[in-house]
């Protein structure tokens, strides 16, 4: 079973929060896949990762760039994992029917949007019923705090 971390964004967007989380993923020697709702969102997050100042370099790719097996971070609007990633990042309130295939899942949701919070609660309930280890992280003025 996967460890699923629910990341409650309270002061930034996913575009702002993802670089630090993905940077730590790469530092740990892991590969990641980042799932988005559609191709436009993949392009927007691709741009955001290229523009990241910290870390300065987040090597990544998507179907538009190809070479999936070589990409440390893979951006997709599907279920593909061509890079053998063990870490999965979810944005846009996506469900994760294949969570057990990953070591860790990072579910980022907008704490300022009541619908996103309600959807995250439903995903939490489903993940708990699936037997996964759950962790709740809330964004703080600086960094994250593990809650509950």
N, CA and C of each residue as an Amber inpcrd file, in Angstrom:
protein
   444
   0.8280000  -1.1890000   0.0000000   0.0000000   0.0000000   0.0000000
   0.8760000   1.2580000   0.0000000   0.3270000   2.2920000  -0.5350000
   1.0570000   3.5550000  -0.6380000   0.8640000   4.4040000   0.6100000
   1.8190000   5.3010000   0.8290000   1.6100000   6.3800000   1.7910000
   1.0440000   7.5420000   0.9870000  -0.1460000   7.9830000   1.3480000
  -0.7850000   9.0850000   0.6320000  -0.7760000  10.3120000   1.5240000
  -0.1050000  11.3330000   1.0500000  -0.0460000  12.5960000   1.7700000
  -1.0090000  13.5830000   1.1480000  -1.8810000  14.1340000   1.9650000
  -2.8140000  15.1670000   1.5080000  -2.2010000  16.5160000   1.8750000
  -1.9210000  17.3200000   0.8640000  -1.2330000  18.5950000   1.0350000
  -2.2250000  19.7370000   0.8520000  -2.6090000  20.3150000   1.9920000
  -3.6220000  21.3670000   2.0680000  -2.9420000  22.7050000   1.7880000
  -3.1250000  23.2130000   0.5800000  -2.5230000  24.4850000   0.1790000
  -3.3290000  25.6340000   0.7730000  -2.6730000  26.4630000   1.5690000
  -3.3670000  27.5860000   2.2060000  -2.8260000  28.9450000   1.7780000
  -1.6300000  28.9730000   1.1480000  -1.0460000  30.2640000   0.7980000
  -0.4130000  30.3140000  -0.5800000  -0.3620000  29.1900000  -1.2740000
   0.2190000  29.1780000  -2.6150000  -0.6220000  28.3200000  -3.5530000
  -0.2880000  28.4200000  -4.8130000  -0.8870000  27.5680000  -5.8330000
  -0.0350000  26.3020000  -5.9800000  -0.5500000  25.2980000  -6.6650000
   0.2970000  24.1380000  -6.9530000   1.5620000  24.5180000  -7.7240000
   1.4510000  25.4720000  -8.6490000   2.6160000  25.9060000  -9.4130000
   3.7300000  26.4230000  -8.5090000   3.3470000  27.0270000  -7.3960000
   4.3350000  27.5580000  -6.4580000   4.8150000  26.4970000  -5.4700000
   3.9630000  25.5660000  -5.1090000   4.3180000  24.5460000  -4.1140000
   5.0850000  23.3630000  -4.7050000   4.7890000  23.0150000  -5.9290000
   5.3820000  21.8200000  -6.5260000   6.9070000  21.8350000  -6.6560000
   7.5420000  22.9370000  -7.0450000   9.0010000  22.8720000  -7.2250000
   9.7590000  22.3720000  -5.9950000   9.4210000  22.8410000  -4.8210000
  10.1370000  22.3820000  -3.6210000   9.8810000  20.8970000  -3.3660000
   8.6340000  20.4610000  -3.5130000   8.3140000  19.0470000  -3.2880000
   8.9850000  18.1540000  -4.3260000   8.9520000  18.5740000  -5.5700000
   9.6030000  17.7840000  -6.6220000  11.1210000  17.8130000  -6.4840000
  11.6550000  18.9380000  -6.0620000  13.0950000  19.0210000  -5.8360000
  13.5520000  18.0370000  -4.7680000  12.7980000  17.9340000  -3.6840000
  13.1440000  16.9660000  -2.6280000  13.0020000  15.5360000  -3.1320000
  12.0310000  15.3190000  -4.0030000  11.8570000  13.9890000  -4.5900000
  13.1100000  13.5930000  -5.3690000  13.5900000  14.4950000  -6.1980000
  14.7980000  14.1990000  -6.9820000  16.0210000  14.0440000  -6.0860000
  16.1180000  14.8700000  -5.0530000  17.2480000  14.7540000  -4.1110000
  17.2750000  13.3890000  -3.4340000  16.0950000  12.7930000  -3.2280000
  16.0260000  11.4810000  -2.5750000  16.3050000  10.3390000  -3.5490000
  16.5500000  10.6850000  -4.8160000  16.8520000   9.6610000  -5.8080000
  15.6240000   9.0240000  -6.4270000  14.4660000   9.6020000  -6.1960000
  13.2190000   9.0540000  -6.7310000  12.8280000   9.7640000  -8.0230000
  11.9480000   9.1050000  -8.7560000  11.3360000   9.6940000  -9.9460000
   9.8750000   9.9670000  -9.6380000   9.3130000  10.9420000 -10.3600000
   7.9340000  11.3410000 -10.0910000   7.1250000  11.4070000 -11.3750000
   5.8370000  11.1960000 -11.2170000   4.8810000  11.4780000 -12.2720000
   3.8920000  12.4850000 -11.6870000   3.5580000  13.4920000 -12.4760000
   2.6370000  14.5510000 -12.0620000   1.4310000  14.4850000 -12.9770000
   0.2780000  14.1220000 -12.3890000  -0.9500000  13.9910000 -13.1710000
  -1.7870000  15.2590000 -13.0770000  -2.2770000  15.6840000 -14.2370000
  -3.0670000  16.9030000 -14.3770000  -4.3980000  16.5710000 -15.0510000
  -5.3300000  17.5070000 -15.0000000  -6.6720000  17.2740000 -15.5510000
  -6.7100000  17.2320000 -17.0720000  -5.8330000  17.9800000 -17.7550000
  -5.8880000  18.0260000 -19.2140000  -4.5540000  18.5230000 -19.7730000
  -4.4580000  18.5000000 -21.0990000  -3.2110000  18.8800000 -21.7670000
  -2.8390000  20.3420000 -21.5220000  -3.8370000  21.2080000 -21.4170000
  -3.5440000  22.6240000 -21.1430000  -2.8890000  22.7810000 -19.7790000
  -3.3320000  22.0210000 -18.8150000  -2.7460000  22.0900000 -17.4690000
  -1.3330000  21.5150000 -17.4820000  -1.1000000  20.4680000 -18.2580000
   0.2560000  19.9200000 -18.3940000   1.1860000  21.0160000 -18.9160000
   0.7480000  21.7330000 -19.9490000   1.5780000  22.8080000 -20.5120000
   1.8310000  23.9180000 -19.4910000   0.8000000  24.2690000 -18.7230000
   0.9570000  25.3360000 -17.7170000   1.9390000  24.9220000 -16.6260000
   1.8550000  23.6780000 -16.1610000   2.7810000  23.2180000 -15.1260000
   4.1810000  23.0170000 -15.6880000   4.2650000  22.6100000 -16.9370000
   5.5710000  22.5170000 -17.6020000   6.2430000  23.8920000 -17.5800000
   5.5150000  24.9160000 -17.9720000   6.0660000  26.2800000 -17.9500000
   6.4840000  26.6870000 -16.5380000   5.6430000  26.3890000 -15.5680000
   5.9430000  26.7620000 -14.1770000   7.2180000  26.0790000 -13.6840000
   7.4110000  24.8040000 -14.0310000   8.6130000  24.0970000 -13.5820000
   9.8660000  24.6390000 -14.2650000   9.7650000  25.0250000 -15.5370000
  10.9260000  25.6100000 -16.2120000  11.2810000  26.9600000 -15.6190000
  10.2920000  27.6780000 -15.1000000  10.5290000  29.0140000 -14.5470000
  10.8930000  28.9960000 -13.0610000  10.9160000  27.8330000 -12.4550000
  11.2140000  27.7240000 -11.0270000  12.5880000  28.3110000 -10.6950000
  12.6160000  29.0980000  -9.6370000  13.8790000  29.6750000  -9.1660000
  14.5090000  28.8210000  -8.0710000  13.7100000  28.0020000  -7.4080000
  14.2190000  27.1820000  -6.3090000  13.4050000  25.8960000  -6.2100000
  13.9770000  24.7750000  -6.6350000  15.3050000  24.6420000  -7.2100000
  15.3500000  25.2050000  -8.6280000  16.5500000  25.5740000  -9.0210000
  16.7530000  26.2010000 -10.3170000  16.4900000  25.1990000 -11.4500000
  16.8070000  23.9450000 -11.2360000  16.7300000  22.9460000 -12.2960000
  15.8280000  21.7990000 -11.8720000  14.7120000  21.6310000 -12.5720000
  13.8000000  20.5020000 -12.3570000  13.6260000  19.7820000 -13.6920000
  14.5060000  18.8440000 -14.0100000  14.4060000  18.1510000 -15.2930000
  13.0900000  17.3830000 -15.3840000  12.3540000  17.6250000 -16.4600000
  11.0510000  17.0040000 -16.6160000  10.6590000  16.9700000 -18.0830000
   9.6080000  16.2180000 -18.3620000   9.1020000  16.1310000 -19.7130000
   7.6640000  15.6680000 -19.7290000   7.1210000  15.6080000 -20.9410000
   5.7410000  15.1680000 -21.1420000   5.6630000  14.5070000 -22.5150000
   4.4920000  14.0700000 -22.8850000   4.3160000  13.4240000 -24.1870000
   4.7270000  14.3480000 -25.3260000   4.5410000  15.6480000 -25.1420000
   4.9210000  16.6080000 -26.1820000   6.4270000  16.6120000 -26.4280000
   7.2080000  16.2630000 -25.4070000   8.6640000  16.2620000 -25.5220000
   9.2180000  14.8800000 -25.8260000   8.4880000  13.8670000 -25.3750000
   8.9210000  12.4900000 -25.5980000  10.0020000  12.0400000 -24.6290000
  10.6260000  10.9080000 -24.9550000  11.7080000  10.3230000 -24.1640000
  11.2700000  10.0530000 -22.7160000  10.0560000   9.5480000 -22.5450000
   9.4830000   9.3340000 -21.2210000  10.3520000   8.5420000 -20.2720000
  11.0000000   7.5080000 -20.7710000  11.8140000   6.6620000 -19.8880000
  12.9970000   7.4180000 -19.2930000  13.4190000   8.4910000 -19.9350000
  14.5710000   9.2560000 -19.4700000  14.2130000  10.4130000 -18.5380000
  12.9430000  10.7230000 -18.3970000  12.5240000  11.9100000 -17.6610000
  12.4080000  11.6360000 -16.1550000  13.1420000  12.3590000 -15.3100000
  13.0200000  12.1900000 -13.8660000  11.6330000  12.5800000 -13.3440000
  11.0050000  13.5640000 -13.9980000   9.6490000  13.9960000 -13.6500000
   8.8380000  13.9450000 -14.9420000   7.7140000  13.2400000 -14.9130000
   6.8650000  13.0950000 -16.0870000   5.5310000  13.7790000 -15.8170000
   5.1450000  14.6960000 -16.6820000   3.8670000  15.3970000 -16.5910000
   2.8920000  14.7590000 -17.5690000   1.6750000  14.4700000 -17.1000000
   0.7150000  13.7760000 -17.9430000  -0.7140000  14.1490000 -17.5800000
  -1.6030000  13.9830000 -18.5420000  -3.0270000  14.1090000 -18.2790000
  -3.6870000  12.7320000 -18.3630000  -2.8640000  11.6840000 -18.2610000
  -3.3580000  10.3060000 -18.3190000  -2.8170000   9.4720000 -17.1720000
  -2.8200000   8.1770000 -17.3760000  -2.3580000   7.2320000 -16.3580000
  -0.9490000   6.7070000 -16.6510000  -0.3000000   7.2070000 -17.6800000
   0.9970000   6.6930000 -18.1030000   2.1060000   7.0250000 -17.0980000
   3.0240000   6.0890000 -16.9650000   4.1920000   6.2420000 -16.0770000
   5.4110000   5.6650000 -16.8080000   5.8370000   6.3120000 -17.8830000
   6.9180000   5.7400000 -18.6850000   8.2890000   5.7960000 -18.0270000
   8.4270000   6.5830000 -16.9540000   9.7290000   6.7520000 -16.3100000
   9.9160000   5.8640000 -15.0820000   8.9790000   4.9670000 -14.8140000
   9.1030000   4.0700000 -13.6660000   8.9950000   4.7830000 -12.3330000
   8.3020000   5.9020000 -12.2860000   8.1870000   6.7040000 -11.0630000
   7.5760000   5.9100000  -9.9110000   8.1080000   6.1650000  -8.7240000
   7.5360000   5.5770000  -7.5080000   6.7750000   6.6180000  -6.6950000
   6.8910000   7.8850000  -7.0760000   6.1600000   8.9750000  -6.4320000
   5.1660000   9.5530000  -7.4430000   3.9370000   9.7270000  -6.9830000
   2.8740000  10.2840000  -7.8120000   2.3860000  11.5830000  -7.1920000
   2.3230000  12.6350000  -8.0020000   1.7850000  13.9250000  -7.5740000
   0.4700000  14.1470000  -8.3080000  -0.5550000  14.5140000  -7.5500000
  -1.8800000  14.7660000  -8.1100000  -2.2770000  16.2120000  -7.8660000
  -2.7950000  16.8560000  -8.8930000  -3.3640000  18.1940000  -8.7720000
  -4.7530000  18.1470000  -9.4050000  -5.4840000  19.2290000  -9.2850000
  -6.7790000  19.3560000  -9.9530000  -7.8390000  18.3990000  -9.4180000
  -7.7190000  18.0250000  -8.1540000  -8.7160000  17.1570000  -7.4980000
  -8.9020000  15.8140000  -8.1990000  -7.8050000  15.2570000  -8.7030000
  -7.8750000  13.9750000  -9.3960000  -7.9510000  12.8110000  -8.4190000
  -8.7100000  11.8020000  -8.7910000  -8.7450000  10.5480000  -8.0420000
  -7.5410000   9.7150000  -8.4420000  -7.2340000   8.7130000  -7.6180000
  -6.0650000   7.8780000  -7.8840000  -6.4190000   6.4070000  -7.7020000
  -6.9970000   5.7890000  -8.7270000  -7.3790000   4.3840000  -8.5970000
  -6.1900000   3.4310000  -8.4990000  -5.0060000   3.8670000  -8.9090000
  -3.8340000   2.9870000  -8.9070000  -2.8050000   3.3790000  -7.8450000
  -3.2430000   3.9490000  -6.7300000  -2.3230000   4.4110000  -5.6840000
  -1.3850000   3.3110000  -5.2030000  -1.8560000   2.0870000  -5.1360000
  -1.0350000   0.9870000  -4.6270000   0.1970000   0.7210000  -5.4900000
   0.2070000   1.2240000  -6.7030000   1.3570000   1.0300000  -7.5910000
   2.5210000   1.9550000  -7.2410000   2.2940000   2.8800000  -6.3060000
   3.3060000   3.8730000  -5.9560000   3.7270000   3.7330000  -4.4960000
   4.9460000   4.1500000  -4.2260000   5.4630000   4.1960000  -2.8600000
   4.7940000   5.3350000  -2.0870000   4.7290000   6.5090000  -2.7400000
   4.1040000   7.6810000  -2.1230000   3.2430000   8.4020000  -3.1470000
   2.1450000   8.9670000  -2.6380000   1.2520000   9.7890000  -3.4400000
   1.1220000  11.1240000  -2.7300000   1.2340000  12.2110000  -3.4870000
   1.1140000  13.5700000  -2.9710000  -0.1400000  14.1780000  -3.6020000
  -1.1650000  14.3870000  -2.8100000  -2.4400000  14.9280000  -3.2800000
  -2.5190000  16.3840000  -2.8470000  -2.2780000  17.3090000  -3.7730000
  -2.2950000  18.7380000  -3.4600000  -3.6750000  19.3090000  -3.7560000
  -4.2560000  20.0230000  -2.7730000  -5.5800000  20.6010000  -2.9840000
  -5.6520000  22.0090000  -2.4150000  -6.5160000  22.8180000  -3.0110000
  -6.6850000  24.2310000  -2.6820000  -7.5560000  24.3840000  -1.4380000
  -6.9290000  24.7720000  -0.3280000  -7.6460000  24.9430000   0.9280000
  -8.6030000  26.1120000   0.9340000  -8.5000000  27.0170000  -0.0390000
  -9.4070000  28.1580000  -0.1210000 -10.6530000  27.8790000  -0.9380000
 -10.7420000  26.6980000  -1.5040000 -11.8810000  26.3170000  -2.3380000
 -12.6870000  25.2440000  -1.6040000 -13.9000000  25.5710000  -1.1110000
 -14.6950000  24.5890000  -0.3610000 -14.9780000  23.3060000  -1.1450000
 -15.1610000  23.4100000  -2.4570000 -15.4000000  22.2110000  -3.2600000
 -14.1620000  21.3260000  -3.3070000 -12.9860000  21.9470000  -3.4020000
 -11.7380000  21.1720000  -3.4140000 -11.5100000  20.4910000  -2.0730000
 -11.8280000  21.1740000  -0.9830000 -11.6800000  20.5840000   0.3530000
 -12.6380000  19.4040000   0.5070000 -13.8790000  19.5670000   0.0750000
 -14.8580000  18.4740000   0.1630000 -14.4220000  17.2800000  -0.6780000
 -13.8850000  17.5520000  -1.8800000 -13.4100000  16.4690000  -2.7390000
 -12.2180000  15.7500000  -2.1020000 -11.3190000  16.5060000  -1.4530000
 -10.1700000  15.8930000  -0.7700000 -10.6380000  15.0000000   0.3730000
 -11.6660000  15.4220000   1.0830000 -12.2040000  14.5840000   2.1700000
 -12.7420000  13.2640000   1.6360000 -13.4000000  13.3210000   0.4900000
 -13.8970000  12.0840000  -0.1250000 -12.7320000  11.1860000  -0.5530000
 -11.6830000  11.7740000  -1.1110000 -10.5110000  10.9780000  -1.4990000
  -9.8380000  10.3730000  -0.2760000  -9.7870000  11.1180000   0.8240000
  -9.2130000  10.6190000   2.0790000  -9.9880000   9.3900000   2.5470000
 -11.3090000   9.5040000   2.5570000 -12.1570000   8.3900000   3.0060000
 -11.9360000   7.1580000   2.1300000 -11.8730000   7.3470000   0.8150000
 -11.6590000   6.2250000  -0.0970000 -10.2740000   5.6110000   0.1030000
  -9.2590000   6.4390000   0.3050000  -7.8980000   5.9290000   0.5130000
  -7.7960000   5.1570000   1.8190000  -8.4470000   5.6570000   2.8580000
  -8.4370000   4.9420000   4.1410000  -9.1210000   3.5910000   3.9870000
 -10.2590000   3.5610000   3.2750000 -10.9650000   2.2970000   3.0390000
 -10.1090000   1.3390000   2.2130000  -9.2280000   1.8880000   1.3870000
  -8.3330000   1.0620000   0.5810000  -7.1260000   0.5480000   1.3330000
  -6.9830000   0.9250000   2.5980000  -5.8920000   0.4130000   3.4220000
  -4.5800000   1.1580000   3.3100000  -4.5890000   2.3220000   2.7040000
  -3.3600000   3.0980000   2.5530000  -3.0020000   3.8170000   3.8530000
  -1.7230000   4.1270000   4.0190000  -1.2570000   4.9590000   5.1190000
  -1.5080000   6.4020000   4.7290000  -2.1940000   7.1490000   5.5890000
  -2.5690000   8.5200000   5.2570000  -1.8460000   9.5170000   6.1520000
  -1.4480000  10.6340000   5.5400000  -0.7890000  11.7100000   6.2570000
  -1.4040000  13.0130000   5.7680000  -1.6780000  13.9230000   6.6910000
  -2.2510000  15.2160000   6.3480000  -1.2250000  16.2980000   6.6330000
  -0.9200000  17.1040000   5.6120000   0.0270000  18.1990000   5.7280000
  -0.6960000  19.5080000   5.4500000  -0.4780000  20.4970000   6.3000000
  -1.0660000  21.8080000   6.0670000   0.0420000  22.8180000   5.8440000
  -0.1320000  23.6090000   4.8140000   0.8470000  24.6320000   4.4840000
   0.8540000  25.6990000   5.5810000   2.0560000  26.1030000   5.9740000
   2.2390000  27.1180000   7.0070000   2.8710000  28.3640000   6.3830000
   3.1290000  29.3720000   7.1930000   3.7770000  30.5840000   6.6940000
   5.0930000  30.2390000   6.0010000   5.7740000  29.2250000   6.5190000
   7.0030000  28.7380000   5.8960000   6.9960000  27.2270000   6.0240000
   6.8730000  26.5450000   4.9290000   6.9170000  25.0930000   4.9410000
   5.5690000  24.4430000   5.2380000   5.6500000  23.2100000   5.7420000
   4.4780000  22.3820000   5.9900000   4.4830000  21.8890000   7.4130000
   3.2990000  21.6730000   7.9740000   3.1570000  21.0730000   9.2980000
   2.3040000  19.8240000   9.1800000   2.8040000  18.7390000   9.7410000
   2.0270000  17.5030000   9.7680000   0.9740000  17.6470000  10.8500000
  -0.2610000  17.3880000  10.4750000  -1.3830000  17.5450000  11.4100000
  -2.0550000  16.1920000  11.6110000  -2.7850000  16.1090000  12.7300000
  -3.6180000  14.9300000  13.0090000  -2.8530000  13.7000000  12.9900000
